[in-house]
mmCIF file of C-alpha atoms and ligand atoms in Angstrom:
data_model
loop_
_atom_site.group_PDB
_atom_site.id
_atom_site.type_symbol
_atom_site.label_atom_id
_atom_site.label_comp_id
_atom_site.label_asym_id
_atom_site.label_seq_id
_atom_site.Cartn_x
_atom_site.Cartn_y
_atom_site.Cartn_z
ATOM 1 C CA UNK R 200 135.468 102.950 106.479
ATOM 2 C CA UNK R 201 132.382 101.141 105.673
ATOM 3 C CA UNK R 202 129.692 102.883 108.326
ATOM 4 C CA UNK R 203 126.966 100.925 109.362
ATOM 5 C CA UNK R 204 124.085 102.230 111.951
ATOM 6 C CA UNK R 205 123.268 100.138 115.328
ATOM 7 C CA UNK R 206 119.728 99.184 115.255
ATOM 8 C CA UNK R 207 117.753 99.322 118.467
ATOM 9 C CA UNK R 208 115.137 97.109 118.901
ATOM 10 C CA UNK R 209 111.292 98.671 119.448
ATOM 11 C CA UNK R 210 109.108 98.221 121.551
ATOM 12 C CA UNK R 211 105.372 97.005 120.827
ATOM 13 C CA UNK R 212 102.472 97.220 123.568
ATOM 14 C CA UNK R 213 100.321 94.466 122.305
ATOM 15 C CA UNK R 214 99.492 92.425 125.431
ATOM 16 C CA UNK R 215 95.833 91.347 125.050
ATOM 17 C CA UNK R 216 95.267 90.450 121.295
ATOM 18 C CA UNK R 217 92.522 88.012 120.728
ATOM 19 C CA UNK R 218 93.892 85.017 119.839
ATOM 20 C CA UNK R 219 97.314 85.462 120.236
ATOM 21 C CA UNK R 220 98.247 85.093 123.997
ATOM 22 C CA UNK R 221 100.743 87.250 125.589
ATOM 23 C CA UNK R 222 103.252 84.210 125.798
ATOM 24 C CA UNK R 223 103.520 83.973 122.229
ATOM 25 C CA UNK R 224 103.815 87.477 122.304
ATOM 26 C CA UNK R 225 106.797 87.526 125.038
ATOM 27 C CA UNK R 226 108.378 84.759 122.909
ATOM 28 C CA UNK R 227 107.756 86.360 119.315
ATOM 29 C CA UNK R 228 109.332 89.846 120.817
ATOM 30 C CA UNK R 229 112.441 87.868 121.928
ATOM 31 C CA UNK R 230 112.652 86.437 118.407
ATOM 32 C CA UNK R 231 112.419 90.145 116.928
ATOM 33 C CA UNK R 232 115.591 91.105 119.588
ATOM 34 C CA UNK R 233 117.679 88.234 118.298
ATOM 35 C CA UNK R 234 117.544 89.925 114.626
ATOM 36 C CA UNK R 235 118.127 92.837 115.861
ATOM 37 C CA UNK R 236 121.372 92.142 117.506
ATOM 38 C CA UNK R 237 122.278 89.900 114.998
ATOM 39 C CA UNK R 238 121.928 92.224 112.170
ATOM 40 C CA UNK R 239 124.466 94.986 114.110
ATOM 41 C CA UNK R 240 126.710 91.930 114.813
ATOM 42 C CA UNK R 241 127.250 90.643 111.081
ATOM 43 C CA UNK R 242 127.629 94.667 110.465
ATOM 44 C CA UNK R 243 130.248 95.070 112.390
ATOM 45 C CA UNK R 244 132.302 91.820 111.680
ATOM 46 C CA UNK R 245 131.793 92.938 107.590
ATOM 47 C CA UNK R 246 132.966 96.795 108.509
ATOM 48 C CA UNK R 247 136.089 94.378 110.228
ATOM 49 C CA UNK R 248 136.981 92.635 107.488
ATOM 50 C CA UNK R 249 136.301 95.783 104.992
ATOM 51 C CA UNK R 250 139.301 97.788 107.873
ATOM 52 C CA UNK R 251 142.182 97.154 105.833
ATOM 53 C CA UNK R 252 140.363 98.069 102.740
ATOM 54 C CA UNK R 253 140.172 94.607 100.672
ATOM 55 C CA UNK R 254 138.848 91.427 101.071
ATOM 56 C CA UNK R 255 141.719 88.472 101.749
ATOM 57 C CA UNK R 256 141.233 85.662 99.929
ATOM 58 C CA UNK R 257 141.021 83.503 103.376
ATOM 59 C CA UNK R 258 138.743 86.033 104.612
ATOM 60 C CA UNK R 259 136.330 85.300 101.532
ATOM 61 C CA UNK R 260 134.068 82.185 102.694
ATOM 62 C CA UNK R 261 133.192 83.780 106.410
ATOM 63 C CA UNK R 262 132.981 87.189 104.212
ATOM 64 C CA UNK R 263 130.646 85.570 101.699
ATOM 65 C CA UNK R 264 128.802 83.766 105.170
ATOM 66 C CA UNK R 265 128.118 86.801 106.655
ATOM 67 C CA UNK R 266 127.382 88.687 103.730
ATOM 68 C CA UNK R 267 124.936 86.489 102.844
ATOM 69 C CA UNK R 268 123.549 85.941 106.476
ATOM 70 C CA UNK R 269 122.848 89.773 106.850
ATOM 71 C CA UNK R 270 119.892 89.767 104.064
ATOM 72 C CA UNK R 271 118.188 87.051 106.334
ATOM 73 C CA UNK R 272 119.052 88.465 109.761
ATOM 74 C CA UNK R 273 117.877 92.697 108.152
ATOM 75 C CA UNK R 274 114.437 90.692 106.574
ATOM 76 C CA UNK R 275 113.754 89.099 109.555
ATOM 77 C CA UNK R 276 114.107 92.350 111.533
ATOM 78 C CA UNK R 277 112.283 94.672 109.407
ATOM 79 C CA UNK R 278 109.448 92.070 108.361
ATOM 80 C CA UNK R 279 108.703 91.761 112.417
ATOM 81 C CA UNK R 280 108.692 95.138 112.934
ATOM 82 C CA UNK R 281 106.075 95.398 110.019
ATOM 83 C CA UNK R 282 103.943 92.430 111.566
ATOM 84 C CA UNK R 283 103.882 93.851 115.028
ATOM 85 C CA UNK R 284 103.364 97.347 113.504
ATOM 86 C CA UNK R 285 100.351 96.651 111.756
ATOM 87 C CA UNK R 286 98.869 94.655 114.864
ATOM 88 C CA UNK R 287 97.012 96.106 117.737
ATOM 89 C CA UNK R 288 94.268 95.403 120.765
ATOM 90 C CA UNK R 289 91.165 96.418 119.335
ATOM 91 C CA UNK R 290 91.515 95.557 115.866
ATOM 92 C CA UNK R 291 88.715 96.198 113.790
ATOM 93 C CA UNK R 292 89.169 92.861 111.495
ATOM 94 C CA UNK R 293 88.097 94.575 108.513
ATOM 95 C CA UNK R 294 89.036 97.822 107.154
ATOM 96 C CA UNK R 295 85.704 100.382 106.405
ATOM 97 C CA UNK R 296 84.112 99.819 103.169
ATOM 98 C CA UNK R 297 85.101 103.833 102.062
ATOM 99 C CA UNK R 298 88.831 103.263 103.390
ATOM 100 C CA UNK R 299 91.677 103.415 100.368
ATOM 101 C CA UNK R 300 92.636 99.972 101.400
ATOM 102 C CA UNK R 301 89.092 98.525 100.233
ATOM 103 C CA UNK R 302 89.426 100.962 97.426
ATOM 104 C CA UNK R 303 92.876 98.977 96.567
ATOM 105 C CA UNK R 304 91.876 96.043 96.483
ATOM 106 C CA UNK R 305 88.554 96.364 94.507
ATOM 107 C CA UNK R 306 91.022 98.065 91.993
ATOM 108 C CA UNK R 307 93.481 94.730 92.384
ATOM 109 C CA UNK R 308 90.463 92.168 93.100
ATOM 110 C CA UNK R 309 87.753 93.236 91.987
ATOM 111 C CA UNK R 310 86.559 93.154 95.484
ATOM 112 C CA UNK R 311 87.856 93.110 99.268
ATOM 113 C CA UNK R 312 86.696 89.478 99.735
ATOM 114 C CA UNK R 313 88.272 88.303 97.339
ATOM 115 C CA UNK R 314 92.205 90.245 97.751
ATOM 116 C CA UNK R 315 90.893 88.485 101.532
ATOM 117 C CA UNK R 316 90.733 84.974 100.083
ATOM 118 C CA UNK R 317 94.219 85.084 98.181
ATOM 119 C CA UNK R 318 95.638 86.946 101.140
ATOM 120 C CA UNK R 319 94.304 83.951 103.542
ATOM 121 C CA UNK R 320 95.322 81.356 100.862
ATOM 122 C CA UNK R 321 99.097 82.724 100.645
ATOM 123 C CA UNK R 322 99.235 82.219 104.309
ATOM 124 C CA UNK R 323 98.027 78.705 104.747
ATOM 125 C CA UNK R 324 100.688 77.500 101.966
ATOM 126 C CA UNK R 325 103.043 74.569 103.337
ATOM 127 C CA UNK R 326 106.325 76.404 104.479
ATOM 128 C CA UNK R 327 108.001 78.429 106.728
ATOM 129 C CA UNK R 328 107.741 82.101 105.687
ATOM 130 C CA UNK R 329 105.422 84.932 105.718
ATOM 131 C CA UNK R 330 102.056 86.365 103.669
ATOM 132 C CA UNK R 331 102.795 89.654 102.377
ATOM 133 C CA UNK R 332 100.282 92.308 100.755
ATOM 134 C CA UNK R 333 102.260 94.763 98.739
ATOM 135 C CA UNK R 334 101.845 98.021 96.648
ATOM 136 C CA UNK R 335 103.203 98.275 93.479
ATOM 137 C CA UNK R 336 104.006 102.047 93.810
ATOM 138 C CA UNK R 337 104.193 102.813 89.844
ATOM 139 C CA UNK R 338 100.569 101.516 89.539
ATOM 140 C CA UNK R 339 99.274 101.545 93.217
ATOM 141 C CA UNK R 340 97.773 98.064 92.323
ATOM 142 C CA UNK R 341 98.342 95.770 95.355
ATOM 143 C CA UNK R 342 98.936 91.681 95.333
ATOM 144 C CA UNK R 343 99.800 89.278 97.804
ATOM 145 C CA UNK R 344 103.134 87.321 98.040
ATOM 146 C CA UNK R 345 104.619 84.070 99.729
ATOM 147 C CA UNK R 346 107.837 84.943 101.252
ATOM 148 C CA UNK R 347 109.811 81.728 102.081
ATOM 149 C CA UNK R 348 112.208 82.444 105.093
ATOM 150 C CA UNK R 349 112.843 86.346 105.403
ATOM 151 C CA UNK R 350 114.318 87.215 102.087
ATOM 152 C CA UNK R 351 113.531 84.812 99.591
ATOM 153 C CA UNK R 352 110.338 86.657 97.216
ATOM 154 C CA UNK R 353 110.830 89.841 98.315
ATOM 155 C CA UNK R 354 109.130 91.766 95.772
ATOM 156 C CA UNK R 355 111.814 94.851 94.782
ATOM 157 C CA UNK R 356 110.842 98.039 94.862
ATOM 158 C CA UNK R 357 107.512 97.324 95.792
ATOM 159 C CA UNK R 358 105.786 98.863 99.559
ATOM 160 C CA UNK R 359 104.468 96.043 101.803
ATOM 161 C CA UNK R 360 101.121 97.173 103.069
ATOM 162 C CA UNK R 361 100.000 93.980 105.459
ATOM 163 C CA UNK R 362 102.682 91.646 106.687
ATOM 164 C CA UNK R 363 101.625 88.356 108.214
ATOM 165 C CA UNK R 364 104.198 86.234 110.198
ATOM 166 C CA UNK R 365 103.159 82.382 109.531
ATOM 167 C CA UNK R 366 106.351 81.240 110.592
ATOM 168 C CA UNK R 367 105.305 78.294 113.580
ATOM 169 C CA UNK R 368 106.677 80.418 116.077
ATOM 170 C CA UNK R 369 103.759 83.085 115.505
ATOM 171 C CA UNK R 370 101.427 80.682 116.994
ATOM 172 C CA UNK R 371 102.712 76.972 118.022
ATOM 173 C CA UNK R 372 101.583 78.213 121.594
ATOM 174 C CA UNK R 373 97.793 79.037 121.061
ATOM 175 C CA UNK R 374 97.398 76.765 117.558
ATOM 176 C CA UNK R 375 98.425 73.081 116.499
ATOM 177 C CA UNK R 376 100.604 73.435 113.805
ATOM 178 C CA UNK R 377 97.346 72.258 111.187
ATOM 179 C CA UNK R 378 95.244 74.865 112.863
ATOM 180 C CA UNK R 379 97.394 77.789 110.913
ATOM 181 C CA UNK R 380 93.540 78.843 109.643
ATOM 182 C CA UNK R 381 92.556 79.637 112.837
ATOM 183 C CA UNK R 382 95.957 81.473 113.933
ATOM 184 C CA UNK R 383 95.027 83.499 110.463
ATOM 185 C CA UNK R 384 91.578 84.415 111.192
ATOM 186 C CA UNK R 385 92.981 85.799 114.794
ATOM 187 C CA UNK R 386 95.317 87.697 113.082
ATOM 188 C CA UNK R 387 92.713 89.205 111.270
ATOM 189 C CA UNK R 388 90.999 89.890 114.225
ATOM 190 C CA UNK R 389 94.026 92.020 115.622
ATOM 191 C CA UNK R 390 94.565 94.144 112.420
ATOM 192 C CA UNK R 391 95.333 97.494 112.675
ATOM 193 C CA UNK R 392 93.685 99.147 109.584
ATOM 194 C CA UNK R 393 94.896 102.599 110.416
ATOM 195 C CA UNK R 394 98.570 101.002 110.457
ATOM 196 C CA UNK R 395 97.956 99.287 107.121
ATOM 197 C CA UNK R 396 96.303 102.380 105.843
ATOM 198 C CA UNK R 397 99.260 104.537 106.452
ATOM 199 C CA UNK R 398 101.557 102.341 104.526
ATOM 200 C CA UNK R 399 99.198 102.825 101.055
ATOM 201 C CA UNK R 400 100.518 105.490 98.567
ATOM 202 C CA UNK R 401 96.937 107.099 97.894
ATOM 203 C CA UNK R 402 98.684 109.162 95.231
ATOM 204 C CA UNK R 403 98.277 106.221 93.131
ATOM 205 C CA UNK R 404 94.938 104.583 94.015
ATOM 206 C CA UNK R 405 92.225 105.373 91.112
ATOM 207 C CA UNK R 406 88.605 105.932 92.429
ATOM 208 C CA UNK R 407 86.971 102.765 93.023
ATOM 209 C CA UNK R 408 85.247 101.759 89.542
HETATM 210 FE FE1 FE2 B 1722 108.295 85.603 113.665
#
């Protein structure tokens, strides 16, 4: 029988962030608990269907649905986990200078500034979806990716490091919906470096040049 484990959804004390009011905050966690029961829901209904040990032809299209509807639903989990995560009250807004994460991205970019800019430039791109910093863990190079929706861009294999929700919801509250720049730079503001530090294989990072 196909066995799949019941999430819980965590808790995140963030109340306080600059930037990003506690209202958006209430609403975004709300969000996060609708994945979360959503992804044990389409679980369950697939280990259904799987009981009898095939797949019925007239089961097939709601099988194919909700087969297709968990990659969103477990994304959309997991990335807000990873957003919250790497969030926090006093954020520093920019890692320290001798931190592997600067290290990283002079390695990647040549410098922080300028991973920065293409990390701020993924997330003010027209769509709905999220600005992702990953780590390719063969190379420990890192690179910054548009993720439309939850699941579509996902880069395989590869170990996000800073996850940034753009999706309106993250900030329709504080921000107009042109004033994403300004949700971004709070975001910034919020980052927890220690968080984002954790996530970075250092087994891989080369002294900085
Ligand atoms: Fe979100």
């Amino acid at each position: 029988m196909r066995q799949a484990k019941a999430y819980k959804a965590k808790q995140f004390n963030l109340s306080g962030l600059q930037g990003i009011s506690d209202k958006t905050l209430e609403m975004h966690f709300k969000l996060y608990q609708g994945y979360v029961k959503s992804v044990n829901e389409l679980n369950e209904k697939i280990a259904e269907m799987l009981k009898d040990g095939k797949v019925d032809q007239d089961e097939f299209p709601a099988y194919s649905e909700l087969t297709r509807r968990l990659g969103f639903e477990y994304n959309g989990m997991v990335l807000h986990e990873h957003y919250f995560n790497n969030l926090q009250k006093q954020g520093a807004g920019k890692p320290s200078t001798d931190s592997n994460f600067v290290k990283a991205a002079k390695i990647s970019f040549g410098s922080y500034d300028l991973w920065r800019t293409d990390f701020v430039g993924v997330g003010k791109m027209r769509g709905v979806g999220w600005a992702i910093c990953y780590q390719d863990p063969n190379t420990g190079m890192i690179s910054n990716y548009w993720i439309t929706l939850h699941e579509i861009g996902n880069i395989s294999g590869f170990i996000p490091i800073l996850v940034m929700d753009v999706w309106e919801h993250a900030f329709i509250l504080d921000y107009a919906p042109a004033d994403r720049p300004k949700y971004i730079e709070s975001f910034f503001a919020n980052v927890d470096w220690n968080a984002v530090q954790k996530r970075l294989s250092t087994k891989v990072v080369a002294p900085a040049a």
